[in-house]
Every structure is written in C-alpha cells, then in structure tokens.
Short mmCIF file of C-alpha atoms in Angstrom, two decimals:
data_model
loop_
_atom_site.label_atom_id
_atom_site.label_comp_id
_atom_site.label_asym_id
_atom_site.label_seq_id
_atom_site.Cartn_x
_atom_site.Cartn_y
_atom_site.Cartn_z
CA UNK A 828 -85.54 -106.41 86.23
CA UNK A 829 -82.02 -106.34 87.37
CA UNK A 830 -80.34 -108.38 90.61
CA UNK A 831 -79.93 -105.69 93.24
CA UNK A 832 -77.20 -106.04 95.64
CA UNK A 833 -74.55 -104.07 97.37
CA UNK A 834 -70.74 -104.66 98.98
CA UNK A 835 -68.76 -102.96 101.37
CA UNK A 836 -65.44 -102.90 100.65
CA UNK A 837 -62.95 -103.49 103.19
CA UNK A 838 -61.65 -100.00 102.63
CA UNK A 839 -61.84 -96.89 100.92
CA UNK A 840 -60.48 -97.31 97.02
CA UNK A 841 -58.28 -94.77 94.89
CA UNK A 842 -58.98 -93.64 91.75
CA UNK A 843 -57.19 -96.11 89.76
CA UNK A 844 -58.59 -98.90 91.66
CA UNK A 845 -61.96 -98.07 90.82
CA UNK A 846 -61.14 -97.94 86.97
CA UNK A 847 -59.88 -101.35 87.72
CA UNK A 848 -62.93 -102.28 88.83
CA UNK A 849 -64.82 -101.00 86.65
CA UNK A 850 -62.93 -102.85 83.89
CA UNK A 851 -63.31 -106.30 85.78
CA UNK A 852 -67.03 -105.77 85.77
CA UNK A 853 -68.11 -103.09 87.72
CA UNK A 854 -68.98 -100.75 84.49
CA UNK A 855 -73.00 -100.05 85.92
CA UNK A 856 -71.96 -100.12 89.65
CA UNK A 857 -72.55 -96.83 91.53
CA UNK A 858 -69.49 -96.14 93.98
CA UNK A 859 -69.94 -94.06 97.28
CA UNK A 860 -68.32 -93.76 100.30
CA UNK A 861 -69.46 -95.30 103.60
CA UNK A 862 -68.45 -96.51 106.82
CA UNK A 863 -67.67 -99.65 107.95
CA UNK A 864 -70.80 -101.65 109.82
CA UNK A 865 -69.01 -102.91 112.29
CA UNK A 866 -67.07 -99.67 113.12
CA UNK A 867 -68.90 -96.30 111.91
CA UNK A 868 -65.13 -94.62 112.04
CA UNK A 869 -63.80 -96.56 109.06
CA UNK A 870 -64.14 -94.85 105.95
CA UNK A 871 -64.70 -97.65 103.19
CA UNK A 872 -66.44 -98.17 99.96
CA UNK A 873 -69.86 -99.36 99.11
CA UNK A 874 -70.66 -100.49 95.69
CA UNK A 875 -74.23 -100.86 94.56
CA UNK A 876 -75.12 -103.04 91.74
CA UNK A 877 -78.50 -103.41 89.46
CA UNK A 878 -76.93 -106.21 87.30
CA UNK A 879 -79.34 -106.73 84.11
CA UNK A 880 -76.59 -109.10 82.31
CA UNK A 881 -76.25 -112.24 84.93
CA UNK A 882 -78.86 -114.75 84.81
CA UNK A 883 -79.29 -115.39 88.53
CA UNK A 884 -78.81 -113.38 91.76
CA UNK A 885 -76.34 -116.17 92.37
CA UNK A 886 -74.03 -115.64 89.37
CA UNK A 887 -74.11 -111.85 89.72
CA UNK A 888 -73.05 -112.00 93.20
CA UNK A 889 -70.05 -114.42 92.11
CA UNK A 890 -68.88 -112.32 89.40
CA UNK A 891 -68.70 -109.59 91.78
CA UNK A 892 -66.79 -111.21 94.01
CA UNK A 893 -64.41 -111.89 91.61
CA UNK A 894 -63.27 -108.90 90.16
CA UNK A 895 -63.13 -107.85 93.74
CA UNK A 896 -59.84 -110.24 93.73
CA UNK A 897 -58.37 -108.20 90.86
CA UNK A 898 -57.06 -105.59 93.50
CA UNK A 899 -54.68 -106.21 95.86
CA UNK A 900 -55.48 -106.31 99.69
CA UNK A 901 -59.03 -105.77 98.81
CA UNK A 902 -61.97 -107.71 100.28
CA UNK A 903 -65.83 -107.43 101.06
CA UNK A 904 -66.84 -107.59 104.81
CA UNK A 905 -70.28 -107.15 103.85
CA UNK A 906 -72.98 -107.87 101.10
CA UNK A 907 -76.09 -106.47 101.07
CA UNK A 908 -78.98 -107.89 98.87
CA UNK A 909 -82.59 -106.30 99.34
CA UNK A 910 -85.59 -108.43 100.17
CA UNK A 911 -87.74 -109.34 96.47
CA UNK A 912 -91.32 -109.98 97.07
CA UNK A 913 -92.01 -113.51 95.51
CA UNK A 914 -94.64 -113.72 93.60
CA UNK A 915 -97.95 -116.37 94.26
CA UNK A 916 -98.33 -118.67 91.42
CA UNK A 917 -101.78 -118.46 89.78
CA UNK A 918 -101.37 -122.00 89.62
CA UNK A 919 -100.94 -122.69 93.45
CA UNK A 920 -99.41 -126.51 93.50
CA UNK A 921 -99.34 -126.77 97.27
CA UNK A 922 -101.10 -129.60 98.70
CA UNK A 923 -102.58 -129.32 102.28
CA UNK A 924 -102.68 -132.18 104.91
CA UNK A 925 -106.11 -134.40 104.30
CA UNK A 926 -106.89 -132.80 101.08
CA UNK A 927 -107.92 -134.71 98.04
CA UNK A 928 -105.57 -135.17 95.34
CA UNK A 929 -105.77 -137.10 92.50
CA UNK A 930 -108.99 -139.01 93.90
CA UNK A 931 -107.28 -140.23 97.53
CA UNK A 932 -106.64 -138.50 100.50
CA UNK A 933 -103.97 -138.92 103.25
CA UNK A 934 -107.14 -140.19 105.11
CA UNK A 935 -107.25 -143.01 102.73
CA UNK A 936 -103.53 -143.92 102.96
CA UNK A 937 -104.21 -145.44 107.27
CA UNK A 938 -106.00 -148.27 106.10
CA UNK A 939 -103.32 -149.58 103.87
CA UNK A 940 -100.73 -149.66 107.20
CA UNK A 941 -103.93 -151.45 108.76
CA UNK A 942 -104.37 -154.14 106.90
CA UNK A 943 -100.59 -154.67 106.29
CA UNK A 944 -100.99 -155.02 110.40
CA UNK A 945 -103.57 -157.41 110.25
CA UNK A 946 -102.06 -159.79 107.58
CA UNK A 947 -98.84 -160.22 109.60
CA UNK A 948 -100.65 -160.51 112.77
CA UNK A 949 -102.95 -163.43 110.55
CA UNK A 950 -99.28 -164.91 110.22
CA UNK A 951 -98.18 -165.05 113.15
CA UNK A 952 -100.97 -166.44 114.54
CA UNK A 953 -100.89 -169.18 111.75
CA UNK A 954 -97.37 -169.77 112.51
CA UNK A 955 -98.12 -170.25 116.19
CA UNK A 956 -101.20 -172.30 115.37
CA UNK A 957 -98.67 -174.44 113.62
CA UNK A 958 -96.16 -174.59 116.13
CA UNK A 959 -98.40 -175.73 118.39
CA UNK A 960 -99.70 -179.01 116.46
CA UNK A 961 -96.24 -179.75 116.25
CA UNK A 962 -95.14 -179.49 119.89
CA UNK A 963 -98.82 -182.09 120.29
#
C-alpha cells in the first residue's frame, strides 16, 4: 500500500512546469485543476499522490515538497492526507489502571509510599526522643 496524499498548488501550472515536476518526482502524481480552499475563484492545481517508493508518509510528503521548490514562485497552501484506519495489534500491550502485570498491581505499589512514611516518621520521632534527653 502506497502513502496517499494530495497538494494544492498555489496556482494553476503550464505545461512545461508540470514536465518539470514530473521530472523532480512527480512521475505517478495525477494533476487536475481545482480551486483554491480559501477562495473557490482561484483556479490552482491539485496534485494527488499514491507514493509506493518512500518508506514513510513522512518522507513522501518531504520529497514532495521539494521538488515543489524546483519551480519558481510556486508553493503549496494546502496538503491533504486521508485518514488510515490503524490497525489493533493481536498482541494488545496496553496496560489498564489496577491491573496485574507481571505479578503486582498498582494496588500493591501504596504500601511501599506507606511504609517509606512510617520509617521517617519512626525517625523523627527518634530524633526528637533524643533531643529531648539532651535538653534534660
């Protein structure tokens, strides 16, 4: 499966820009005429890609952008890229909050804190049990 995505050119391109396009990395694009989103009465061009060659939606999009710069006073006001359903792992890693993993539970981490708690409380008393003998 390809990484689908489109861009709206800032205007409408000639001929000869389009070959240049095409050579920069455009060769599977499909070029159409369209209108500007912002403002239906400019006539611009939409490019819609199905790139098979990039590894990542990321890098396809990049490239794109890119040979975009190889024409002069050209830019992209608008990229399109179509929602992909992700997929559910058959493995599903998540963890909920209070479930068991690994033999504890976040239930089992509280009484850690406590008795943390309780030994410096132990000190303090100690150290106040102390200071007092010493003030006698």
């Amino acid at each position: 499966m390809g990484h689908k995505f489109s861009l709206v050119l800032s205007r409408q391109i000639t001929d000869e820009e389009s070959v240049t396009l095409q050579e920069a990395g455009f060769a599977d694009a499909a070029f159409a005429t369209d209108s500007l989103p912002t403002n239906a009465a400019v006539a611009v061009t939409k490019v819609d890609f199905d790139d098979t060659v990039s590894p990542s939606l990321a890098e396809a999009i990049e490239s794109a952008l890119e040979a975009v710069k190889k024409v002069p006073d050209l830019t992209v006001p608008g990229l399109s890229v179509p929602a992909v359903p992700q997929e559910t792992p058959a493995d599903d890693s998540r963890v909920l909050v209070g479930e068991v993993v690994e033999g504890s539970s976040v239930a089992d981490k509280a009484p850690e804190k406590k008795a943390t708690t309780k030994k410096r409380s132990a000190k303090k008393a100690s150290a106040a049990v102390e200071e007092g003998a010493d003030q006698a």
